């Protein structure tokens, strides 16, 4: 039976559970539950602190986990990324009091508070900046400057609203960028998985990949004059090719193709301009690439 860790709280928790449901897995109904067994799919979910997930997976206690890419790197655990999940985007940045006029190099000799000491040390070492001290905090990093504990902070920034509330401003380029990630233990540190676990991992990965791809695309259907079909196929090439079916109306065909969400309206405009009608889009809940070429084509379209 596959054992998978999911975030129990924070910005990753609800989107992770939503993705699991879209992939066909049951999820907990009570946020206080720490585990949930999906008997139909023979998978058990464990709801853990996002910061701890890489540790559990790296130790081999759990087979897979969903956590932030930044948390994966900070943990130092022997884990690797399997799939970027397309949510939980954030940047990890330095911030100082809005009353200071420092540049990144001015952090030399200063005290920096952070929940990510490994990432901060590595970044500063690469910049050849020697700080006086890195203060590790588990939360509420933004208040440390006001309380006199630190001169600057390094923390995850989404909208920047929390920084502004504490009269802080960002300096320097991002230390790192992050998003939700599916992780597994690095093979060289892992016990040899049974064939059953390998198969279950593969199924789980493909289900999630199907949801990730589906969120990037819409299904576009339209009626097209046969004479305009070559032009229409250039607008909506699909993954391998669009699906084309004859209509009862002489000289017309029905066309169906997947299109990138960000390009759907422009595609509809172009189709209408060449005489296509009944153009509509529908949401795709999940999908599977039929072969490696299709997967590569989806990646190319999504670039």
PDB file of C-alpha atoms in Angstrom:
ATOM      1  CA  UNK A   1       0.000   0.000   0.000  1.00  0.00           C
ATOM      2  CA  UNK A   2       1.316   3.436  -0.989  1.00  0.00           C
ATOM      3  CA  UNK A   3       1.910   5.916   1.866  1.00  0.00           C
ATOM      4  CA  UNK A   4       1.767   9.592   0.874  1.00  0.00           C
ATOM      5  CA  UNK A   5       2.361  12.741   2.937  1.00  0.00           C
ATOM      6  CA  UNK A   6       0.288  15.877   2.353  1.00  0.00           C
ATOM      7  CA  UNK A   7       0.504  19.308   4.047  1.00  0.00           C
ATOM      8  CA  UNK A   8      -1.809  19.521   7.056  1.00  0.00           C
ATOM      9  CA  UNK A   9      -2.074  23.323   7.055  1.00  0.00           C
ATOM     10  CA  UNK A  10      -0.831  26.467   5.354  1.00  0.00           C
ATOM     11  CA  UNK A  11      -1.169  27.664   1.783  1.00  0.00           C
ATOM     12  CA  UNK A  12      -0.354  24.251   0.298  1.00  0.00           C
ATOM     13  CA  UNK A  13      -2.890  22.194   2.267  1.00  0.00           C
ATOM     14  CA  UNK A  14      -6.196  22.936   0.516  1.00  0.00           C
ATOM     15  CA  UNK A  15      -4.800  22.979  -3.050  1.00  0.00           C
ATOM     16  CA  UNK A  16      -3.008  19.674  -2.411  1.00  0.00           C
ATOM     17  CA  UNK A  17      -6.203  18.000  -1.180  1.00  0.00           C
ATOM     18  CA  UNK A  18      -8.153  19.448  -4.111  1.00  0.00           C
ATOM     19  CA  UNK A  19      -5.616  17.995  -6.544  1.00  0.00           C
ATOM     20  CA  UNK A  20      -5.894  14.585  -4.874  1.00  0.00           C
ATOM     21  CA  UNK A  21      -9.679  14.640  -5.263  1.00  0.00           C
ATOM     22  CA  UNK A  22      -9.370  15.609  -8.933  1.00  0.00           C
ATOM     23  CA  UNK A  23      -6.976  12.682  -9.359  1.00  0.00           C
ATOM     24  CA  UNK A  24      -9.642  10.350  -7.949  1.00  0.00           C
ATOM     25  CA  UNK A  25      -8.433   9.930  -4.353  1.00  0.00           C
ATOM     26  CA  UNK A  26     -10.514  10.300  -1.210  1.00  0.00           C
ATOM     27  CA  UNK A  27      -9.515  12.995   1.265  1.00  0.00           C
ATOM     28  CA  UNK A  28     -10.206  13.739   4.905  1.00  0.00           C
ATOM     29  CA  UNK A  29     -13.372  15.621   5.885  1.00  0.00           C
ATOM     30  CA  UNK A  30     -12.047  16.811   9.241  1.00  0.00           C
ATOM     31  CA  UNK A  31      -8.935  19.006   9.220  1.00  0.00           C
ATOM     32  CA  UNK A  32      -7.943  17.522  12.590  1.00  0.00           C
ATOM     33  CA  UNK A  33      -7.461  14.056  11.104  1.00  0.00           C
ATOM     34  CA  UNK A  34      -3.795  13.153  10.742  1.00  0.00           C
ATOM     35  CA  UNK A  35      -4.317  10.235   8.357  1.00  0.00           C
ATOM     36  CA  UNK A  36      -6.906   8.866   5.954  1.00  0.00           C
ATOM     37  CA  UNK A  37      -7.158   5.497   4.234  1.00  0.00           C
ATOM     38  CA  UNK A  38      -8.481   5.309   0.679  1.00  0.00           C
ATOM     39  CA  UNK A  39      -9.289   1.611   0.531  1.00  0.00           C
ATOM     40  CA  UNK A  40     -10.528   1.653  -3.059  1.00  0.00           C
ATOM     41  CA  UNK A  41      -7.193   2.947  -4.358  1.00  0.00           C
ATOM     42  CA  UNK A  42      -5.105   1.205  -1.691  1.00  0.00           C
ATOM     43  CA  UNK A  43      -3.369   4.374  -0.580  1.00  0.00           C
ATOM     44  CA  UNK A  44      -2.960   5.976   2.853  1.00  0.00           C
ATOM     45  CA  UNK A  45      -2.536   9.717   3.245  1.00  0.00           C
ATOM     46  CA  UNK A  46      -0.746  11.332   6.197  1.00  0.00           C
ATOM     47  CA  UNK A  47      -1.285  15.014   6.958  1.00  0.00           C
ATOM     48  CA  UNK A  48       1.940  16.510   8.296  1.00  0.00           C
ATOM     49  CA  UNK A  49       3.653  19.849   8.761  1.00  0.00           C
ATOM     50  CA  UNK A  50       4.980  20.910   5.333  1.00  0.00           C
ATOM     51  CA  UNK A  51       8.463  21.381   6.808  1.00  0.00           C
ATOM     52  CA  UNK A  52       8.538  17.782   8.054  1.00  0.00           C
ATOM     53  CA  UNK A  53       7.369  16.030   4.898  1.00  0.00           C
ATOM     54  CA  UNK A  54      10.773  15.854   3.186  1.00  0.00           C
ATOM     55  CA  UNK A  55      12.251  14.368   6.360  1.00  0.00           C
ATOM     56  CA  UNK A  56       9.676  11.562   6.518  1.00  0.00           C
ATOM     57  CA  UNK A  57      10.082  10.784   2.819  1.00  0.00           C
ATOM     58  CA  UNK A  58      13.872  11.012   3.019  1.00  0.00           C
ATOM     59  CA  UNK A  59      13.939   8.588   5.946  1.00  0.00           C
ATOM     60  CA  UNK A  60      11.886   6.099   3.948  1.00  0.00           C
ATOM     61  CA  UNK A  61       8.945   6.219   6.368  1.00  0.00           C
ATOM     62  CA  UNK A  62       6.642   7.384   3.570  1.00  0.00           C
ATOM     63  CA  UNK A  63       6.827   6.661  -0.150  1.00  0.00           C
ATOM     64  CA  UNK A  64       5.871  10.059  -1.562  1.00  0.00           C
ATOM     65  CA  UNK A  65       5.108  13.561  -0.348  1.00  0.00           C
ATOM     66  CA  UNK A  66       3.798  16.945  -1.470  1.00  0.00           C
ATOM     67  CA  UNK A  67       5.687  19.954  -0.152  1.00  0.00           C
ATOM     68  CA  UNK A  68       7.249  23.210  -1.309  1.00  0.00           C
ATOM     69  CA  UNK A  69      10.389  23.033  -3.412  1.00  0.00           C
ATOM     70  CA  UNK A  70      12.039  25.458  -0.986  1.00  0.00           C
ATOM     71  CA  UNK A  71      11.174  23.211   1.972  1.00  0.00           C
ATOM     72  CA  UNK A  72      12.576  20.214   0.113  1.00  0.00           C
ATOM     73  CA  UNK A  73      15.899  22.004  -0.378  1.00  0.00           C
ATOM     74  CA  UNK A  74      15.996  23.398   3.143  1.00  0.00           C
ATOM     75  CA  UNK A  75      15.474  19.974   4.716  1.00  0.00           C
ATOM     76  CA  UNK A  76      18.744  18.556   3.439  1.00  0.00           C
ATOM     77  CA  UNK A  77      17.002  15.171   3.217  1.00  0.00           C
ATOM     78  CA  UNK A  78      17.909  12.681   0.458  1.00  0.00           C
ATOM     79  CA  UNK A  79      14.811  13.379  -1.661  1.00  0.00           C
ATOM     80  CA  UNK A  80      14.227  14.452  -5.242  1.00  0.00           C
ATOM     81  CA  UNK A  81      11.523  16.200  -7.230  1.00  0.00           C
ATOM     82  CA  UNK A  82       9.230  13.997  -9.301  1.00  0.00           C
ATOM     83  CA  UNK A  83       6.700  16.550 -10.563  1.00  0.00           C
ATOM     84  CA  UNK A  84       6.001  20.272 -10.238  1.00  0.00           C
ATOM     85  CA  UNK A  85       2.341  20.602  -9.301  1.00  0.00           C
ATOM     86  CA  UNK A  86       1.520  24.086 -10.557  1.00  0.00           C
ATOM     87  CA  UNK A  87       0.363  25.751  -7.325  1.00  0.00           C
ATOM     88  CA  UNK A  88       1.881  27.286  -4.197  1.00  0.00           C
ATOM     89  CA  UNK A  89       4.127  29.689  -6.104  1.00  0.00           C
ATOM     90  CA  UNK A  90       6.325  31.901  -3.951  1.00  0.00           C
ATOM     91  CA  UNK A  91       9.699  33.623  -3.827  1.00  0.00           C
ATOM     92  CA  UNK A  92      12.233  33.563  -1.016  1.00  0.00           C
ATOM     93  CA  UNK A  93      13.700  37.041  -0.449  1.00  0.00           C
ATOM     94  CA  UNK A  94      15.602  39.335   1.891  1.00  0.00           C
ATOM     95  CA  UNK A  95      13.729  42.194   3.543  1.00  0.00           C
ATOM     96  CA  UNK A  96      14.780  45.105   5.744  1.00  0.00           C
ATOM     97  CA  UNK A  97      13.126  48.014   7.535  1.00  0.00           C
ATOM     98  CA  UNK A  98      11.590  50.473   5.097  1.00  0.00           C
ATOM     99  CA  UNK A  99      13.597  53.197   6.872  1.00  0.00           C
ATOM    100  CA  UNK A 100      16.935  51.671   5.848  1.00  0.00           C
ATOM    101  CA  UNK A 101      18.649  52.264   2.521  1.00  0.00           C
ATOM    102  CA  UNK A 102      20.724  49.087   2.268  1.00  0.00           C
ATOM    103  CA  UNK A 103      21.738  47.009  -0.683  1.00  0.00           C
ATOM    104  CA  UNK A 104      22.399  43.279  -0.492  1.00  0.00           C
ATOM    105  CA  UNK A 105      26.106  43.751   0.202  1.00  0.00           C
ATOM    106  CA  UNK A 106      25.231  45.947   3.201  1.00  0.00           C
ATOM    107  CA  UNK A 107      24.020  42.797   5.004  1.00  0.00           C
ATOM    108  CA  UNK A 108      27.656  41.988   5.737  1.00  0.00           C
ATOM    109  CA  UNK A 109      28.110  41.936   9.501  1.00  0.00           C
ATOM    110  CA  UNK A 110      24.350  42.075  10.138  1.00  0.00           C
ATOM    111  CA  UNK A 111      22.052  39.614  11.931  1.00  0.00           C
ATOM    112  CA  UNK A 112      19.496  37.873   9.702  1.00  0.00           C
ATOM    113  CA  UNK A 113      16.404  36.049  10.985  1.00  0.00           C
ATOM    114  CA  UNK A 114      14.937  33.225   8.899  1.00  0.00           C
ATOM    115  CA  UNK A 115      13.211  29.860   8.958  1.00  0.00           C
ATOM    116  CA  UNK A 116      15.516  28.687   6.154  1.00  0.00           C
ATOM    117  CA  UNK A 117      19.114  28.906   7.433  1.00  0.00           C
ATOM    118  CA  UNK A 118      20.499  26.389   4.911  1.00  0.00           C
ATOM    119  CA  UNK A 119      19.212  28.339   1.921  1.00  0.00           C
ATOM    120  CA  UNK A 120      20.341  31.658   3.368  1.00  0.00           C
ATOM    121  CA  UNK A 121      23.857  30.446   4.150  1.00  0.00           C
ATOM    122  CA  UNK A 122      24.262  28.937   0.699  1.00  0.00           C
ATOM    123  CA  UNK A 123      23.040  32.097  -1.040  1.00  0.00           C
ATOM    124  CA  UNK A 124      25.195  34.451   1.016  1.00  0.00           C
ATOM    125  CA  UNK A 125      28.239  32.227   0.543  1.00  0.00           C
ATOM    126  CA  UNK A 126      27.699  32.368  -3.223  1.00  0.00           C
ATOM    127  CA  UNK A 127      27.563  36.179  -2.954  1.00  0.00           C
ATOM    128  CA  UNK A 128      30.637  36.198  -0.658  1.00  0.00           C
ATOM    129  CA  UNK A 129      28.737  38.074   2.044  1.00  0.00           C
ATOM    130  CA  UNK A 130      29.734  37.304   5.643  1.00  0.00           C
ATOM    131  CA  UNK A 131      26.939  38.025   8.127  1.00  0.00           C
ATOM    132  CA  UNK A 132      27.364  38.308  11.869  1.00  0.00           C
ATOM    133  CA  UNK A 133      24.709  35.725  12.732  1.00  0.00           C
ATOM    134  CA  UNK A 134      21.797  33.816  11.257  1.00  0.00           C
ATOM    135  CA  UNK A 135      18.937  33.518  13.741  1.00  0.00           C
ATOM    136  CA  UNK A 136      16.679  30.509  13.105  1.00  0.00           C
ATOM    137  CA  UNK A 137      12.986  31.079  13.788  1.00  0.00           C
ATOM    138  CA  UNK A 138      10.057  28.725  13.178  1.00  0.00           C
ATOM    139  CA  UNK A 139       7.553  31.473  12.421  1.00  0.00           C
ATOM    140  CA  UNK A 140       6.613  35.155  12.712  1.00  0.00           C
ATOM    141  CA  UNK A 141       9.934  36.104  11.134  1.00  0.00           C
ATOM    142  CA  UNK A 142       8.593  39.518  10.054  1.00  0.00           C
ATOM    143  CA  UNK A 143       8.352  40.826  13.623  1.00  0.00           C
ATOM    144  CA  UNK A 144      12.005  40.069  14.466  1.00  0.00           C
ATOM    145  CA  UNK A 145      13.327  43.399  13.165  1.00  0.00           C
ATOM    146  CA  UNK A 146      10.778  45.402  15.157  1.00  0.00           C
ATOM    147  CA  UNK A 147      11.694  43.448  18.298  1.00  0.00           C
ATOM    148  CA  UNK A 148      15.392  44.082  17.767  1.00  0.00           C
ATOM    149  CA  UNK A 149      16.286  40.429  17.266  1.00  0.00           C
ATOM    150  CA  UNK A 150      17.646  40.936  13.750  1.00  0.00           C
ATOM    151  CA  UNK A 151      18.691  43.606  11.272  1.00  0.00           C
ATOM    152  CA  UNK A 152      17.135  41.855   8.279  1.00  0.00           C
ATOM    153  CA  UNK A 153      15.025  38.811   7.466  1.00  0.00           C
ATOM    154  CA  UNK A 154      14.906  36.192   4.745  1.00  0.00           C
ATOM    155  CA  UNK A 155      11.474  34.713   4.207  1.00  0.00           C
ATOM    156  CA  UNK A 156       8.932  33.400   1.727  1.00  0.00           C
ATOM    157  CA  UNK A 157       7.094  36.208  -0.048  1.00  0.00           C
ATOM    158  CA  UNK A 158       3.851  35.713  -1.960  1.00  0.00           C
ATOM    159  CA  UNK A 159       2.000  39.019  -2.315  1.00  0.00           C
ATOM    160  CA  UNK A 160       4.245  41.108  -0.048  1.00  0.00           C
ATOM    161  CA  UNK A 161       1.268  42.196   2.046  1.00  0.00           C
ATOM    162  CA  UNK A 162       2.708  40.829   5.305  1.00  0.00           C
ATOM    163  CA  UNK A 163       5.985  42.668   4.733  1.00  0.00           C
ATOM    164  CA  UNK A 164       4.161  45.966   4.176  1.00  0.00           C
ATOM    165  CA  UNK A 165       2.126  45.430   7.336  1.00  0.00           C
ATOM    166  CA  UNK A 166       5.384  45.284   9.301  1.00  0.00           C
ATOM    167  CA  UNK A 167       6.978  48.236   7.486  1.00  0.00           C
ATOM    168  CA  UNK A 168       9.488  46.084   5.618  1.00  0.00           C
ATOM    169  CA  UNK A 169      10.777  46.251   2.047  1.00  0.00           C
ATOM    170  CA  UNK A 170      12.482  43.748  -0.233  1.00  0.00           C
ATOM    171  CA  UNK A 171      16.126  44.061  -1.280  1.00  0.00           C
ATOM    172  CA  UNK A 172      18.165  42.079  -3.764  1.00  0.00           C
ATOM    173  CA  UNK A 173      17.156  39.386  -6.220  1.00  0.00           C
ATOM    174  CA  UNK A 174      15.130  36.353  -5.064  1.00  0.00           C
ATOM    175  CA  UNK A 175      17.154  33.808  -3.117  1.00  0.00           C
ATOM    176  CA  UNK A 176      15.005  31.050  -4.576  1.00  0.00           C
ATOM    177  CA  UNK A 177      11.626  30.453  -6.205  1.00  0.00           C
ATOM    178  CA  UNK A 178       9.271  27.702  -5.156  1.00  0.00           C
ATOM    179  CA  UNK A 179       6.083  25.833  -5.953  1.00  0.00           C
ATOM    180  CA  UNK A 180       4.365  22.712  -4.671  1.00  0.00           C
ATOM    181  CA  UNK A 181       6.295  19.601  -5.627  1.00  0.00           C
ATOM    182  CA  UNK A 182       5.791  15.836  -5.519  1.00  0.00           C
ATOM    183  CA  UNK A 183       8.892  14.243  -3.977  1.00  0.00           C
ATOM    184  CA  UNK A 184      10.318  10.779  -3.423  1.00  0.00           C
ATOM    185  CA  UNK A 185      13.437   9.441  -1.748  1.00  0.00           C
ATOM    186  CA  UNK A 186      16.586   9.548  -3.864  1.00  0.00           C
ATOM    187  CA  UNK A 187      17.141   6.090  -5.375  1.00  0.00           C
ATOM    188  CA  UNK A 188      20.710   5.762  -4.113  1.00  0.00           C
ATOM    189  CA  UNK A 189      19.486   6.160  -0.534  1.00  0.00           C
ATOM    190  CA  UNK A 190      16.315   4.129  -0.956  1.00  0.00           C
ATOM    191  CA  UNK A 191      15.572   0.572  -0.091  1.00  0.00           C
ATOM    192  CA  UNK A 192      14.647  -1.374  -3.197  1.00  0.00           C
ATOM    193  CA  UNK A 193      10.923  -0.805  -3.784  1.00  0.00           C
ATOM    194  CA  UNK A 194       8.774  -3.839  -4.379  1.00  0.00           C
ATOM    195  CA  UNK A 195       7.243  -4.186  -7.836  1.00  0.00           C
ATOM    196  CA  UNK A 196       3.871  -3.377  -6.281  1.00  0.00           C
ATOM    197  CA  UNK A 197       5.114  -0.090  -4.788  1.00  0.00           C
ATOM    198  CA  UNK A 198       6.824   0.861  -8.058  1.00  0.00           C
ATOM    199  CA  UNK A 199       3.575   0.264  -9.924  1.00  0.00           C
ATOM    200  CA  UNK A 200       1.539   2.254  -7.381  1.00  0.00           C
ATOM    201  CA  UNK A 201       4.017   5.140  -7.540  1.00  0.00           C
ATOM    202  CA  UNK A 202       3.770   5.191 -11.317  1.00  0.00           C
ATOM    203  CA  UNK A 203      -0.033   5.262 -11.255  1.00  0.00           C
ATOM    204  CA  UNK A 204      -0.076   8.028  -8.639  1.00  0.00           C
ATOM    205  CA  UNK A 205       2.431  10.098 -10.628  1.00  0.00           C
ATOM    206  CA  UNK A 206       0.490   9.739 -13.878  1.00  0.00           C
ATOM    207  CA  UNK A 207      -2.795  10.693 -12.208  1.00  0.00           C
ATOM    208  CA  UNK A 208      -1.267  13.870 -10.805  1.00  0.00           C
ATOM    209  CA  UNK A 209       0.466  14.646 -14.089  1.00  0.00           C
ATOM    210  CA  UNK A 210      -2.925  14.303 -15.771  1.00  0.00           C
ATOM    211  CA  UNK A 211      -4.422  16.897 -13.425  1.00  0.00           C
ATOM    212  CA  UNK A 212      -1.459  19.265 -13.871  1.00  0.00           C
ATOM    213  CA  UNK A 213      -1.760  19.081 -17.665  1.00  0.00           C
ATOM    214  CA  UNK A 214      -5.549  19.355 -17.614  1.00  0.00           C
ATOM    215  CA  UNK A 215      -5.383  22.600 -15.635  1.00  0.00           C
ATOM    216  CA  UNK A 216      -3.261  24.141 -18.363  1.00  0.00           C
ATOM    217  CA  UNK A 217      -5.666  23.303 -21.191  1.00  0.00           C
ATOM    218  CA  UNK A 218      -9.261  23.626 -22.337  1.00  0.00           C
ATOM    219  CA  UNK A 219     -11.132  21.461 -24.820  1.00  0.00           C
ATOM    220  CA  UNK A 220     -12.133  23.530 -27.828  1.00  0.00           C
ATOM    221  CA  UNK A 221     -14.997  22.348 -30.088  1.00  0.00           C
ATOM    222  CA  UNK A 222     -16.192  24.081 -33.236  1.00  0.00           C
ATOM    223  CA  UNK A 223     -17.850  23.573 -36.619  1.00  0.00           C
ATOM    224  CA  UNK A 224     -15.608  24.304 -39.565  1.00  0.00           C
ATOM    225  CA  UNK A 225     -16.103  24.557 -43.362  1.00  0.00           C
ATOM    226  CA  UNK A 226     -14.061  21.800 -44.998  1.00  0.00           C
ATOM    227  CA  UNK A 227     -12.388  24.379 -47.183  1.00  0.00           C
ATOM    228  CA  UNK A 228     -11.026  26.119 -44.065  1.00  0.00           C
ATOM    229  CA  UNK A 229      -9.894  22.976 -42.267  1.00  0.00           C
ATOM    230  CA  UNK A 230      -6.164  23.384 -43.076  1.00  0.00           C
ATOM    231  CA  UNK A 231      -6.229  26.937 -41.695  1.00  0.00           C
ATOM    232  CA  UNK A 232      -8.188  25.806 -38.624  1.00  0.00           C
ATOM    233  CA  UNK A 233      -5.718  23.014 -37.917  1.00  0.00           C
ATOM    234  CA  UNK A 234      -2.919  25.575 -37.807  1.00  0.00           C
ATOM    235  CA  UNK A 235      -4.862  27.460 -35.118  1.00  0.00           C
ATOM    236  CA  UNK A 236      -5.649  24.307 -33.102  1.00  0.00           C
ATOM    237  CA  UNK A 237      -3.040  21.640 -33.882  1.00  0.00           C
ATOM    238  CA  UNK A 238      -3.899  19.654 -30.745  1.00  0.00           C
ATOM    239  CA  UNK A 239      -1.379  17.239 -29.272  1.00  0.00           C
ATOM    240  CA  UNK A 240      -0.990  14.844 -32.190  1.00  0.00           C
ATOM    241  CA  UNK A 241      -3.739  16.257 -34.387  1.00  0.00           C
ATOM    242  CA  UNK A 242      -7.280  17.588 -33.884  1.00  0.00           C
ATOM    243  CA  UNK A 243     -10.230  15.198 -33.943  1.00  0.00           C
ATOM    244  CA  UNK A 244     -12.277  15.795 -37.084  1.00  0.00           C
ATOM    245  CA  UNK A 245     -15.777  14.337 -37.619  1.00  0.00           C
ATOM    246  CA  UNK A 246     -18.231  14.824 -40.524  1.00  0.00           C
ATOM    247  CA  UNK A 247     -21.379  16.875 -39.954  1.00  0.00           C
ATOM    248  CA  UNK A 248     -24.796  16.265 -41.506  1.00  0.00           C
ATOM    249  CA  UNK A 249     -24.426  19.646 -43.181  1.00  0.00           C
ATOM    250  CA  UNK A 250     -22.672  19.197 -46.518  1.00  0.00           C
ATOM    251  CA  UNK A 251     -19.151  20.635 -46.661  1.00  0.00           C
ATOM    252  CA  UNK A 252     -18.759  21.017 -42.882  1.00  0.00           C
ATOM    253  CA  UNK A 253     -16.870  19.106 -40.179  1.00  0.00           C
ATOM    254  CA  UNK A 254     -16.808  19.152 -36.378  1.00  0.00           C
ATOM    255  CA  UNK A 255     -13.377  19.719 -34.849  1.00  0.00           C
ATOM    256  CA  UNK A 256     -12.153  19.058 -31.312  1.00  0.00           C
ATOM    257  CA  UNK A 257      -8.700  19.929 -29.939  1.00  0.00           C
ATOM    258  CA  UNK A 258      -6.974  20.770 -26.675  1.00  0.00           C
ATOM    259  CA  UNK A 259      -5.709  24.361 -26.445  1.00  0.00           C
ATOM    260  CA  UNK A 260      -3.674  26.184 -23.842  1.00  0.00           C
ATOM    261  CA  UNK A 261      -5.907  28.133 -21.420  1.00  0.00           C
ATOM    262  CA  UNK A 262      -3.982  31.353 -22.002  1.00  0.00           C
ATOM    263  CA  UNK A 263      -4.415  31.001 -25.781  1.00  0.00           C
ATOM    264  CA  UNK A 264      -8.038  29.871 -25.913  1.00  0.00           C
ATOM    265  CA  UNK A 265      -9.687  33.254 -26.542  1.00  0.00           C
ATOM    266  CA  UNK A 266      -7.195  34.206 -29.245  1.00  0.00           C
ATOM    267  CA  UNK A 267      -7.783  30.836 -30.917  1.00  0.00           C
ATOM    268  CA  UNK A 268     -11.556  31.432 -30.835  1.00  0.00           C
ATOM    269  CA  UNK A 269     -11.064  34.860 -32.434  1.00  0.00           C
ATOM    270  CA  UNK A 270      -8.975  33.371 -35.241  1.00  0.00           C
ATOM    271  CA  UNK A 271     -11.400  30.518 -35.855  1.00  0.00           C
ATOM    272  CA  UNK A 272     -14.337  32.915 -36.059  1.00  0.00           C
ATOM    273  CA  UNK A 273     -12.400  35.074 -38.525  1.00  0.00           C
ATOM    274  CA  UNK A 274     -12.009  32.163 -40.968  1.00  0.00           C
ATOM    275  CA  UNK A 275     -15.703  31.224 -40.809  1.00  0.00           C
ATOM    276  CA  UNK A 276     -15.894  28.619 -38.021  1.00  0.00           C
ATOM    277  CA  UNK A 277     -19.058  28.591 -35.912  1.00  0.00           C
ATOM    278  CA  UNK A 278     -20.454  27.067 -32.703  1.00  0.00           C
ATOM    279  CA  UNK A 279     -17.076  27.612 -31.038  1.00  0.00           C
ATOM    280  CA  UNK A 280     -17.098  26.578 -27.393  1.00  0.00           C
ATOM    281  CA  UNK A 281     -14.678  25.597 -24.647  1.00  0.00           C
ATOM    282  CA  UNK A 282     -15.059  23.084 -21.841  1.00  0.00           C
ATOM    283  CA  UNK A 283     -12.994  22.365 -18.746  1.00  0.00           C
ATOM    284  CA  UNK A 284     -10.810  19.252 -18.660  1.00  0.00           C
ATOM    285  CA  UNK A 285     -10.700  17.608 -15.235  1.00  0.00           C
ATOM    286  CA  UNK A 286      -7.865  15.227 -16.060  1.00  0.00           C
ATOM    287  CA  UNK A 287      -6.052  13.778 -19.028  1.00  0.00           C
ATOM    288  CA  UNK A 288      -3.354  11.280 -19.951  1.00  0.00           C
ATOM    289  CA  UNK A 289      -0.717  11.496 -22.652  1.00  0.00           C
ATOM    290  CA  UNK A 290      -1.019   8.420 -24.834  1.00  0.00           C
ATOM    291  CA  UNK A 291       2.706   8.202 -25.493  1.00  0.00           C
ATOM    292  CA  UNK A 292       5.983  10.016 -24.994  1.00  0.00           C
ATOM    293  CA  UNK A 293       5.455  12.181 -28.077  1.00  0.00           C
ATOM    294  CA  UNK A 294       2.131  13.443 -26.713  1.00  0.00           C
ATOM    295  CA  UNK A 295       3.713  14.264 -23.346  1.00  0.00           C
ATOM    296  CA  UNK A 296       6.516  16.135 -25.076  1.00  0.00           C
ATOM    297  CA  UNK A 297       3.983  18.005 -27.216  1.00  0.00           C
ATOM    298  CA  UNK A 298       2.036  19.044 -24.105  1.00  0.00           C
ATOM    299  CA  UNK A 299       5.225  20.252 -22.468  1.00  0.00           C
ATOM    300  CA  UNK A 300       6.082  22.205 -25.634  1.00  0.00           C
ATOM    301  CA  UNK A 301       2.640  23.801 -25.796  1.00  0.00           C
ATOM    302  CA  UNK A 302       2.825  24.641 -22.101  1.00  0.00           C
ATOM    303  CA  UNK A 303       6.253  26.264 -22.306  1.00  0.00           C
TER     304      UNK A 303
END
